[in-house]
Short mmCIF file of C-alpha atoms in Angstrom, two decimals:
data_model
loop_
_atom_site.label_atom_id
_atom_site.label_comp_id
_atom_site.label_asym_id
_atom_site.label_seq_id
_atom_site.Cartn_x
_atom_site.Cartn_y
_atom_site.Cartn_z
CA UNK W 1 -2.04 52.83 -56.78
CA UNK W 2 -3.79 56.20 -56.73
CA UNK W 3 -3.94 58.34 -59.85
CA UNK W 4 -4.87 61.67 -58.24
CA UNK W 5 -2.06 64.22 -58.55
CA UNK W 6 -3.59 66.80 -56.20
CA UNK W 7 -1.25 65.72 -53.42
CA UNK W 8 1.80 66.20 -55.68
CA UNK W 9 1.79 69.91 -56.48
CA UNK W 10 5.46 70.01 -57.52
CA UNK W 11 5.17 69.52 -61.27
CA UNK W 12 8.78 68.53 -61.83
CA UNK W 13 8.30 65.51 -59.56
CA UNK W 14 5.06 64.21 -61.06
CA UNK W 15 6.96 62.22 -63.63
CA UNK W 16 8.41 60.13 -60.77
CA UNK W 17 5.00 58.69 -59.83
CA UNK W 18 5.22 55.02 -60.70
CA UNK W 19 3.97 51.52 -59.98
CA UNK W 20 5.36 49.93 -56.77
CA UNK W 21 6.79 46.94 -58.60
CA UNK W 22 8.59 49.21 -61.07
CA UNK W 23 10.03 51.15 -58.11
CA UNK W 24 11.29 47.90 -56.53
CA UNK W 25 12.89 46.68 -59.75
CA UNK W 26 14.53 50.04 -60.40
CA UNK W 27 15.78 50.99 -56.94
CA UNK W 28 16.06 48.02 -54.57
CA UNK W 29 19.76 47.16 -54.14
CA UNK W 30 20.88 43.54 -54.08
CA UNK W 31 23.39 44.38 -51.36
CA UNK W 32 23.33 47.32 -48.96
CA UNK W 33 21.03 49.12 -46.53
CA UNK W 34 17.33 49.82 -46.97
CA UNK W 35 15.52 51.99 -44.39
CA UNK W 36 11.78 52.26 -43.76
CA UNK W 37 10.21 55.11 -41.82
CA UNK W 38 7.32 54.69 -39.43
CA UNK W 39 6.99 53.85 -35.74
CA UNK W 40 4.50 51.98 -33.56
CA UNK W 41 2.76 50.83 -36.72
CA UNK W 42 2.13 54.44 -37.72
CA UNK W 43 3.09 55.66 -41.19
CA UNK W 44 4.99 52.50 -42.10
CA UNK W 45 5.18 52.31 -45.93
CA UNK W 46 2.64 49.95 -47.47
CA UNK W 47 3.09 49.69 -51.23
CA UNK W 48 6.84 49.25 -51.50
CA UNK W 49 7.20 46.47 -48.86
CA UNK W 50 4.35 44.51 -50.45
CA UNK W 51 5.87 44.78 -53.93
CA UNK W 52 9.32 43.97 -52.53
CA UNK W 53 7.97 40.77 -50.96
CA UNK W 54 6.33 39.76 -54.24
CA UNK W 55 9.49 40.47 -56.21
CA UNK W 56 11.97 38.77 -53.88
CA UNK W 57 9.93 35.71 -52.96
CA UNK W 58 11.80 32.82 -54.51
CA UNK W 59 14.70 35.06 -55.54
CA UNK W 60 18.26 34.58 -54.25
CA UNK W 61 21.42 36.64 -54.18
CA UNK W 62 20.14 39.44 -51.93
CA UNK W 63 22.03 40.47 -48.79
CA UNK W 64 20.32 43.46 -47.24
CA UNK W 65 20.51 45.33 -43.96
CA UNK W 66 17.13 46.59 -42.71
CA UNK W 67 16.65 49.79 -40.71
CA UNK W 68 13.24 50.74 -39.31
CA UNK W 69 12.08 53.84 -37.47
CA UNK W 70 10.87 51.69 -34.57
CA UNK W 71 8.13 49.12 -34.13
CA UNK W 72 6.51 48.35 -37.48
CA UNK W 73 3.04 47.04 -38.41
CA UNK W 74 1.74 43.49 -38.57
CA UNK W 75 1.35 43.84 -42.35
CA UNK W 76 4.96 45.01 -42.76
CA UNK W 77 6.26 42.05 -40.77
CA UNK W 78 4.12 39.64 -42.79
CA UNK W 79 5.72 40.94 -45.98
CA UNK W 80 9.22 40.80 -44.51
CA UNK W 81 8.58 37.27 -43.25
CA UNK W 82 7.98 36.12 -46.82
CA UNK W 83 11.51 37.17 -47.76
CA UNK W 84 13.43 36.66 -44.52
CA UNK W 85 16.26 35.08 -46.50
CA UNK W 86 17.03 38.40 -48.21
CA UNK W 87 18.24 40.10 -45.02
CA UNK W 88 21.51 39.72 -43.14
CA UNK W 89 21.17 42.44 -40.47
CA UNK W 90 18.46 44.54 -38.81
CA UNK W 91 18.39 47.56 -36.49
CA UNK W 92 17.10 48.81 -34.02
CA UNK W 93 13.82 47.02 -33.12
CA UNK W 94 11.87 43.81 -33.78
CA UNK W 95 8.10 43.52 -34.10
CA UNK W 96 7.59 39.76 -34.18
CA UNK W 97 7.40 37.67 -37.32
CA UNK W 98 10.10 35.54 -38.83
CA UNK W 99 12.84 38.07 -38.12
CA UNK W 100 12.51 37.51 -34.38
CA UNK W 101 12.85 33.77 -34.95
CA UNK W 102 15.88 34.24 -37.19
CA UNK W 103 17.58 36.54 -34.68
CA UNK W 104 17.09 34.03 -31.87
CA UNK W 105 18.48 31.27 -34.09
CA UNK W 106 21.53 33.47 -34.78
CA UNK W 107 20.64 33.49 -38.49
CA UNK W 108 20.02 37.26 -38.62
CA UNK W 109 22.38 39.76 -36.99
CA UNK W 110 20.59 42.25 -34.73
CA UNK W 111 21.38 44.81 -32.06
CA UNK W 112 18.79 46.99 -30.32
CA UNK W 113 20.38 50.40 -29.96
CA UNK W 114 18.61 53.09 -27.97
CA UNK W 115 16.85 55.34 -30.45
CA UNK W 116 18.87 58.52 -29.86
CA UNK W 117 22.17 56.70 -30.35
CA UNK W 118 20.73 54.88 -33.36
CA UNK W 119 19.96 58.22 -35.03
CA UNK W 120 23.48 59.48 -34.36
CA UNK W 121 24.99 56.33 -35.81
CA UNK W 122 22.83 56.67 -38.90
CA UNK W 123 24.04 60.19 -39.58
CA UNK W 124 27.68 59.33 -38.83
CA UNK W 125 27.60 56.36 -41.21
CA UNK W 126 28.80 53.95 -38.53
CA UNK W 127 26.16 51.39 -39.52
CA UNK W 128 26.88 51.78 -43.21
CA UNK W 129 25.55 54.13 -45.89
CA UNK W 130 21.82 53.96 -46.59
CA UNK W 131 21.25 52.97 -50.20
CA UNK W 132 17.47 53.48 -50.16
CA UNK W 133 15.05 55.13 -47.70
CA UNK W 134 11.30 54.60 -48.07
CA UNK W 135 9.22 57.18 -46.22
CA UNK W 136 5.47 57.84 -45.98
CA UNK W 137 4.31 61.42 -46.53
CA UNK W 138 0.96 63.11 -47.06
CA UNK W 139 1.77 65.65 -49.78
CA UNK W 140 4.45 67.28 -51.90
CA UNK W 141 3.95 71.03 -52.20
CA UNK W 142 4.61 73.36 -55.16
CA UNK W 143 8.13 74.16 -53.95
CA UNK W 144 8.84 70.38 -53.81
CA UNK W 145 8.95 70.37 -50.00
CA UNK W 146 7.38 67.34 -48.35
CA UNK W 147 4.74 67.13 -45.60
CA UNK W 148 5.50 64.03 -43.53
CA UNK W 149 2.91 61.62 -42.19
CA UNK W 150 2.05 60.80 -38.55
CA UNK W 151 5.55 59.63 -37.61
CA UNK W 152 8.89 61.37 -37.90
CA UNK W 153 10.81 58.66 -35.98
CA UNK W 154 14.26 58.20 -37.62
CA UNK W 155 12.99 59.35 -41.02
CA UNK W 156 14.76 62.71 -40.84
CA UNK W 157 18.06 60.93 -40.21
CA UNK W 158 17.35 58.36 -42.93
CA UNK W 159 16.64 61.04 -45.53
CA UNK W 160 19.68 63.12 -44.57
CA UNK W 161 22.12 60.39 -45.64
CA UNK W 162 20.20 58.15 -48.08
CA UNK W 163 21.50 57.88 -51.61
CA UNK W 164 17.94 57.50 -52.91
CA UNK W 165 14.55 58.22 -51.35
CA UNK W 166 11.18 56.77 -52.28
CA UNK W 167 8.14 58.70 -51.06
CA UNK W 168 4.79 57.03 -50.47
CA UNK W 169 2.05 59.64 -50.53
CA UNK W 170 -0.81 58.39 -48.36
CA UNK W 171 -4.16 59.88 -49.38
CA UNK W 172 -6.04 58.19 -46.52
CA UNK W 173 -4.77 60.96 -44.22
CA UNK W 174 -5.20 64.72 -44.48
CA UNK W 175 -2.17 66.76 -45.48
CA UNK W 176 -1.24 67.55 -41.84
CA UNK W 177 0.65 70.72 -42.71
CA UNK W 178 1.79 72.54 -39.59
CA UNK W 179 1.88 69.45 -37.35
CA UNK W 180 5.63 68.84 -37.60
CA UNK W 181 8.76 70.45 -36.18
CA UNK W 182 11.65 69.22 -38.30
CA UNK W 183 15.12 69.79 -36.93
CA UNK W 184 18.25 67.85 -37.80
CA UNK W 185 21.01 67.67 -35.23
CA UNK W 186 21.70 66.93 -31.58
CA UNK W 187 22.38 70.44 -30.26
CA UNK W 188 18.76 71.16 -29.34
CA UNK W 189 18.05 74.56 -27.77
CA UNK W 190 14.60 73.65 -26.52
CA UNK W 191 13.41 74.52 -23.00
CA UNK W 192 9.62 74.07 -23.21
CA UNK W 193 7.43 71.29 -24.59
CA UNK W 194 5.54 73.90 -26.62
CA UNK W 195 8.64 75.43 -28.21
CA UNK W 196 9.23 74.95 -31.94
CA UNK W 197 12.77 75.08 -33.31
CA UNK W 198 12.57 73.72 -36.87
CA UNK W 199 10.57 73.66 -40.09
CA UNK W 200 7.09 72.30 -40.74
CA UNK W 201 8.20 70.63 -44.00
CA UNK W 202 10.90 68.22 -45.09
CA UNK W 203 13.37 69.21 -47.75
CA UNK W 204 14.44 66.34 -49.99
CA UNK W 205 16.69 67.23 -52.93
CA UNK W 206 14.70 66.26 -56.06
CA UNK W 207 17.82 64.60 -57.48
CA UNK W 208 17.70 62.03 -54.68
CA UNK W 209 14.02 61.14 -55.04
CA UNK W 210 13.99 57.90 -56.99
CA UNK W 211 10.23 57.31 -57.19
CA UNK W 212 6.89 58.42 -55.78
CA UNK W 213 4.15 55.93 -54.92
CA UNK W 214 0.56 56.77 -54.08
CA UNK W 215 -1.56 54.79 -51.63
CA UNK W 216 -4.92 55.10 -49.91
CA UNK W 217 -4.26 52.33 -47.39
CA UNK W 218 -4.78 53.16 -43.73
CA UNK W 219 -2.27 52.24 -41.04
CA UNK W 220 -2.50 48.74 -39.63
CA UNK W 221 -2.09 47.59 -36.05
CA UNK W 222 1.33 47.95 -34.43
CA UNK W 223 2.88 44.51 -34.16
CA UNK W 224 4.52 45.25 -30.80
CA UNK W 225 1.41 46.34 -28.86
CA UNK W 226 -1.70 44.57 -27.63
CA UNK W 227 -5.06 46.11 -26.80
CA UNK W 228 -5.44 47.34 -23.20
CA UNK W 229 -7.26 45.32 -20.54
CA UNK W 230 -8.19 45.39 -16.87
CA UNK W 231 -4.60 44.94 -15.66
CA UNK W 232 -3.41 47.99 -17.59
CA UNK W 233 -6.34 49.93 -16.16
CA UNK W 234 -5.33 49.10 -12.58
CA UNK W 235 -1.67 49.90 -13.28
CA UNK W 236 -2.74 53.26 -14.73
CA UNK W 237 -4.82 54.03 -11.65
CA UNK W 238 -1.82 53.26 -9.42
CA UNK W 239 0.43 55.47 -11.55
CA UNK W 240 -2.10 58.27 -11.22
CA UNK W 241 -2.23 57.78 -7.44
CA UNK W 242 1.55 58.11 -7.28
CA UNK W 243 1.47 61.24 -9.46
CA UNK W 244 -1.17 62.88 -7.28
CA UNK W 245 0.82 62.15 -4.12
CA UNK W 246 4.03 63.37 -5.73
CA UNK W 247 2.42 66.65 -6.74
CA UNK W 248 1.02 67.14 -3.24
CA UNK W 249 4.18 66.22 -1.33
CA UNK W 250 7.23 66.01 -3.59
CA UNK W 251 9.45 68.18 -5.77
CA UNK W 252 6.84 67.85 -8.49
CA UNK W 253 4.64 70.25 -6.54
CA UNK W 254 6.98 73.11 -7.49
CA UNK W 255 6.96 72.03 -11.15
CA UNK W 256 3.20 71.68 -11.15
CA UNK W 257 2.54 75.07 -9.57
CA UNK W 258 4.61 76.85 -12.19
CA UNK W 259 2.99 74.87 -15.04
CA UNK W 260 6.01 72.72 -15.91
CA UNK W 261 4.81 69.25 -14.93
CA UNK W 262 5.66 66.96 -17.89
CA UNK W 263 5.23 63.23 -18.32
CA UNK W 264 6.31 60.65 -20.84
CA UNK W 265 3.31 58.29 -20.50
CA UNK W 266 4.77 54.99 -21.63
CA UNK W 267 3.74 53.22 -24.80
CA UNK W 268 1.10 50.92 -26.18
CA UNK W 269 -1.83 49.77 -24.08
CA UNK W 270 -0.60 51.34 -20.84
CA UNK W 271 -0.37 54.77 -22.45
CA UNK W 272 -3.87 54.28 -23.84
CA UNK W 273 -5.29 53.55 -20.38
CA UNK W 274 -3.45 56.50 -18.84
CA UNK W 275 -5.22 58.72 -21.36
CA UNK W 276 -8.51 57.38 -19.98
CA UNK W 277 -7.76 58.04 -16.30
CA UNK W 278 -6.00 61.41 -16.61
CA UNK W 279 -9.12 63.53 -17.17
CA UNK W 280 -10.67 62.05 -14.02
CA UNK W 281 -7.71 63.26 -11.94
CA UNK W 282 -8.22 66.96 -12.59
CA UNK W 283 -4.48 67.37 -13.23
CA UNK W 284 -3.06 69.70 -15.87
CA UNK W 285 0.19 68.67 -17.52
CA UNK W 286 2.16 68.48 -20.76
CA UNK W 287 3.30 65.37 -22.60
CA UNK W 288 6.73 64.65 -24.06
CA UNK W 289 6.74 61.26 -25.75
CA UNK W 290 8.56 59.25 -28.36
CA UNK W 291 5.29 57.61 -29.43
CA UNK W 292 1.71 58.23 -28.34
CA UNK W 293 -1.81 56.87 -28.93
CA UNK W 294 -3.82 59.37 -30.97
CA UNK W 295 -6.50 59.50 -28.27
CA UNK W 296 -4.19 61.78 -26.23
CA UNK W 297 -4.75 64.51 -28.81
CA UNK W 298 -8.45 64.58 -27.90
CA UNK W 299 -7.96 65.12 -24.16
CA UNK W 300 -9.19 68.62 -23.26
CA UNK W 301 -6.66 71.41 -22.91
CA UNK W 302 -7.63 71.73 -19.24
CA UNK W 303 -5.86 68.40 -18.69
CA UNK W 304 -3.18 68.38 -21.40
CA UNK W 305 -1.66 71.76 -22.24
CA UNK W 306 0.73 70.63 -24.96
CA UNK W 307 1.81 67.39 -26.64
CA UNK W 308 5.12 66.61 -28.31
CA UNK W 309 5.76 63.17 -29.75
CA UNK W 310 7.66 61.44 -32.51
CA UNK W 311 4.64 59.43 -33.68
CA UNK W 312 0.88 59.10 -33.25
CA UNK W 313 -0.60 55.61 -33.54
CA UNK W 314 -3.82 53.73 -32.85
CA UNK W 315 -4.38 50.39 -31.17
CA UNK W 316 -6.85 47.92 -32.59
CA UNK W 317 -10.34 49.13 -31.73
CA UNK W 318 -9.23 52.75 -31.20
CA UNK W 319 -9.16 53.87 -34.83
CA UNK W 320 -12.05 56.28 -34.25
CA UNK W 321 -9.82 58.51 -32.11
CA UNK W 322 -7.54 59.10 -35.08
CA UNK W 323 -10.48 59.97 -37.33
CA UNK W 324 -11.70 62.50 -34.75
CA UNK W 325 -8.19 63.96 -34.55
CA UNK W 326 -8.17 64.40 -38.33
CA UNK W 327 -11.58 66.09 -38.18
CA UNK W 328 -10.42 68.69 -35.68
CA UNK W 329 -7.25 69.55 -37.60
CA UNK W 330 -6.17 71.62 -34.60
CA UNK W 331 -2.38 71.51 -34.24
CA UNK W 332 -1.99 74.53 -31.94
CA UNK W 333 -0.93 72.38 -29.00
CA UNK W 334 0.40 69.31 -30.80
CA UNK W 335 3.72 68.73 -32.56
CA UNK W 336 5.59 65.80 -34.06
CA UNK W 337 9.41 65.74 -33.93
CA UNK W 338 12.21 63.37 -34.89
CA UNK W 339 13.79 60.98 -32.39
CA UNK W 340 16.95 63.08 -32.44
CA UNK W 341 14.89 65.62 -30.46
CA UNK W 342 12.31 63.55 -28.54
CA UNK W 343 14.95 61.14 -27.26
CA UNK W 344 17.72 63.68 -26.76
CA UNK W 345 19.23 63.18 -23.25
CA UNK W 346 19.87 66.90 -22.69
CA UNK W 347 16.29 67.82 -23.57
CA UNK W 348 14.86 65.06 -21.37
CA UNK W 349 16.93 66.35 -18.45
CA UNK W 350 16.03 69.97 -19.16
CA UNK W 351 12.29 69.27 -19.11
CA UNK W 352 12.40 67.58 -15.67
CA UNK W 353 9.96 65.00 -16.93
CA UNK W 354 8.50 61.95 -15.24
CA UNK W 355 9.12 58.99 -17.53
CA UNK W 356 6.93 55.88 -17.40
CA UNK W 357 8.67 52.87 -18.89
CA UNK W 358 7.56 49.26 -19.24
CA UNK W 359 9.46 46.03 -18.64
CA UNK W 360 9.26 42.30 -19.17
CA UNK W 361 10.48 41.60 -15.64
CA UNK W 362 12.03 43.37 -12.67
CA UNK W 363 14.19 42.02 -9.88
CA UNK W 364 13.73 42.71 -6.18
CA UNK W 365 16.33 45.50 -6.24
CA UNK W 366 14.84 47.34 -9.22
CA UNK W 367 16.91 46.14 -12.18
CA UNK W 368 14.65 46.02 -15.24
CA UNK W 369 14.72 43.66 -18.20
CA UNK W 370 12.95 45.25 -21.13
CA UNK W 371 14.13 43.28 -24.13
CA UNK W 372 14.92 39.58 -23.51
CA UNK W 373 13.23 36.40 -22.30
CA UNK W 374 15.71 33.72 -21.20
CA UNK W 375 18.38 34.96 -23.57
CA UNK W 376 16.07 35.44 -26.56
CA UNK W 377 15.29 38.91 -27.87
CA UNK W 378 11.62 39.91 -27.71
CA UNK W 379 11.42 43.36 -29.31
CA UNK W 380 14.19 45.70 -28.13
CA UNK W 381 14.85 48.54 -25.71
CA UNK W 382 13.41 51.31 -27.89
CA UNK W 383 13.80 54.65 -26.13
CA UNK W 384 13.89 53.24 -22.59
CA UNK W 385 17.65 53.67 -22.33
CA UNK W 386 17.29 57.28 -23.49
CA UNK W 387 14.68 58.22 -20.91
CA UNK W 388 15.61 56.13 -17.86
CA UNK W 389 18.97 57.79 -17.02
CA UNK W 390 17.79 61.30 -17.83
CA UNK W 391 14.26 61.66 -16.48
CA UNK W 392 13.97 63.30 -13.09
CA UNK W 393 11.61 60.51 -12.01
CA UNK W 394 11.85 57.13 -13.74
CA UNK W 395 8.86 54.83 -13.24
CA UNK W 396 8.93 51.17 -14.26
CA UNK W 397 5.39 49.87 -14.79
CA UNK W 398 4.50 46.24 -15.47
CA UNK W 399 1.93 43.57 -14.58
CA UNK W 400 2.98 41.52 -11.55
CA UNK W 401 2.38 38.20 -13.35
CA UNK W 402 2.17 36.68 -16.81
CA UNK W 403 1.31 33.29 -18.31
CA UNK W 404 -2.25 33.22 -16.91
CA UNK W 405 -0.89 34.15 -13.50
CA UNK W 406 1.55 31.25 -13.34
CA UNK W 407 4.76 33.29 -13.75
CA UNK W 408 5.88 36.19 -11.56
CA UNK W 409 7.31 39.21 -13.33
CA UNK W 410 8.86 40.35 -10.04
CA UNK W 411 11.81 37.94 -9.77
CA UNK W 412 14.85 37.36 -7.53
CA UNK W 413 17.12 38.40 -10.39
CA UNK W 414 16.57 39.20 -14.04
CA UNK W 415 18.00 37.17 -16.88
CA UNK W 416 18.97 40.40 -18.63
CA UNK W 417 19.35 44.04 -17.50
CA UNK W 418 18.53 47.00 -19.74
CA UNK W 419 17.79 49.60 -17.07
CA UNK W 420 19.88 49.18 -13.89
CA UNK W 421 18.44 49.84 -10.45
CA UNK W 422 20.34 53.13 -10.20
CA UNK W 423 17.93 54.77 -12.65
CA UNK W 424 14.69 53.31 -11.24
CA UNK W 425 12.83 55.56 -8.79
CA UNK W 426 9.36 54.01 -8.67
CA UNK W 427 7.89 50.59 -9.51
CA UNK W 428 4.20 50.18 -10.30
CA UNK W 429 2.13 47.04 -10.87
CA UNK W 430 -1.59 46.39 -10.62
CA UNK W 431 -0.91 45.51 -6.95
CA UNK W 432 0.35 48.98 -6.01
CA UNK W 433 3.44 51.16 -6.22
CA UNK W 434 6.81 51.26 -4.46
CA UNK W 435 8.64 54.56 -4.11
CA UNK W 436 12.31 53.55 -4.00
CA UNK W 437 13.93 56.96 -3.80
CA UNK W 438 16.52 57.22 -1.04
CA UNK W 439 16.19 53.55 -0.08
CA UNK W 440 19.00 51.02 0.36
CA UNK W 441 18.96 47.67 -1.49
CA UNK W 442 17.29 45.78 1.38
CA UNK W 443 14.69 48.52 1.79
CA UNK W 444 14.04 48.50 -1.97
CA UNK W 445 13.59 44.72 -1.96
CA UNK W 446 11.06 44.83 0.86
CA UNK W 447 9.13 47.68 -0.78
CA UNK W 448 8.97 45.98 -4.19
CA UNK W 449 7.99 42.57 -2.79
CA UNK W 450 5.38 43.82 -0.35
CA UNK W 451 3.76 46.46 -2.56
CA UNK W 452 4.23 45.28 -6.15
CA UNK W 453 4.56 41.47 -6.22
CA UNK W 454 1.49 39.30 -6.71
CA UNK W 455 0.28 37.72 -3.44
CA UNK W 456 0.75 34.27 -4.98
CA UNK W 457 4.51 34.83 -5.19
CA UNK W 458 5.10 37.20 -2.30
CA UNK W 459 6.02 34.54 0.27
CA UNK W 460 8.52 32.86 -2.09
CA UNK W 461 10.17 36.21 -2.83
CA UNK W 462 10.36 37.05 0.87
CA UNK W 463 11.76 33.57 1.56
CA UNK W 464 14.45 34.12 -1.08
CA UNK W 465 15.33 37.56 0.18
CA UNK W 466 15.38 36.43 3.79
CA UNK W 467 18.06 33.87 2.93
CA UNK W 468 20.28 36.13 0.82
CA UNK W 469 20.01 39.30 2.88
CA UNK W 470 22.88 38.42 5.21
CA UNK W 471 25.15 37.44 2.31
CA UNK W 472 26.07 40.99 1.28
CA UNK W 473 24.96 44.49 0.44
CA UNK W 474 22.97 43.32 -2.59
CA UNK W 475 23.24 39.58 -2.61
CA UNK W 476 22.03 36.96 -5.08
CA UNK W 477 21.89 33.18 -4.91
CA UNK W 478 21.56 31.67 -8.38
CA UNK W 479 20.86 28.15 -7.11
CA UNK W 480 18.11 29.28 -4.73
CA UNK W 481 16.58 31.55 -7.37
CA UNK W 482 16.42 28.58 -9.73
CA UNK W 483 14.86 26.35 -7.08
CA UNK W 484 12.15 28.84 -6.21
CA UNK W 485 11.43 30.42 -9.61
CA UNK W 486 13.05 28.21 -12.24
CA UNK W 487 15.35 31.00 -13.43
#
């Protein structure tokens, strides 16, 4: 634990600086709800989860509900895995580890709410009162206000209702003052990506701060994301080709010419690769995201006018981009907001944004499965169900195959549907893209199969569709699907 008090300028709170194990023993409830801030591995608390795992390992009698701000880090999940027995419920996202196994064995209760609804349910108390919220910050100022870290996620909602708050001050990051736009509520009067509507600092009543921990540990890798490869690069190039054509020929031309072209560039490795290909396109746009690789902040202003996100993160091997971002310290065109704003349906509609979402599999009509594999939860829907119905163009992007090319991700029908066909406008794989707007089910099926499916599976998909086409407007044959694809 750090001993430097420079980051804690509020003198009345300095007495709360303590050892992580003491904080766990003093404030961790045996029963109730504990919430951890952080998203996409960014700004997930480090000291408290580690001490909690050490304290609870081998202990019994705990029955906790776990809230997280989104995808956590590999280190966080390793600590939680050591004490999986202490938890009874978890919301709204999984990031691997023992909790995924317990959920799929029906030994841990879990439901993956969309992030905007999750925040509303937190503040309404529908999921139970939060007994303890643990949030990473970068500094506490003289007036006792708090500068958050690189993720606001659900932290604002957590703090607003938590009985006690523990702050982890992370000295491995600069103070970041001026980066945030903190606004609590759902009535968001925001019409431009660049508009600010809230405060740059968090206000936490000193009476509700239970302890302050100090750490110098950098963020780890996000457990939910892999490093980008050649497939993501080809998908990104196809997305860019669609965007260029849309700007030349579609409604987006009007948005682009008046400077209002906005994208939500997906998450994880795909978003990282899009950041690589955008500067080559010569396009100028703004970004509205729920989570974003830090490398986007280094794209020249000629290409990216303004960035709004709920979190900045780095993939393994891309840590240098975050260090360069810290060195610039230029927040004129960058802002971090809470999920109550970034994932707000009204705001997403108002911005006319193009949303790029990812999926595990997609059927020939455009129904997308984002969260399950053969009935087992993988991670969760995240913000997909916030963006898909409300974006003016919804793009589903995914590789055409998985399992070393042995399994098609374009299938006759999905085993689970998170985003129905009605919200899906465009499908992109490394094979190409299919613009589905204005097309009937049989036209959609032919477009998806011919332009997005892997050649190895194209004939089987066409064979399936050829047999079901005459059976109805949007027909399925479960037996035939099983015979051809093992579904």
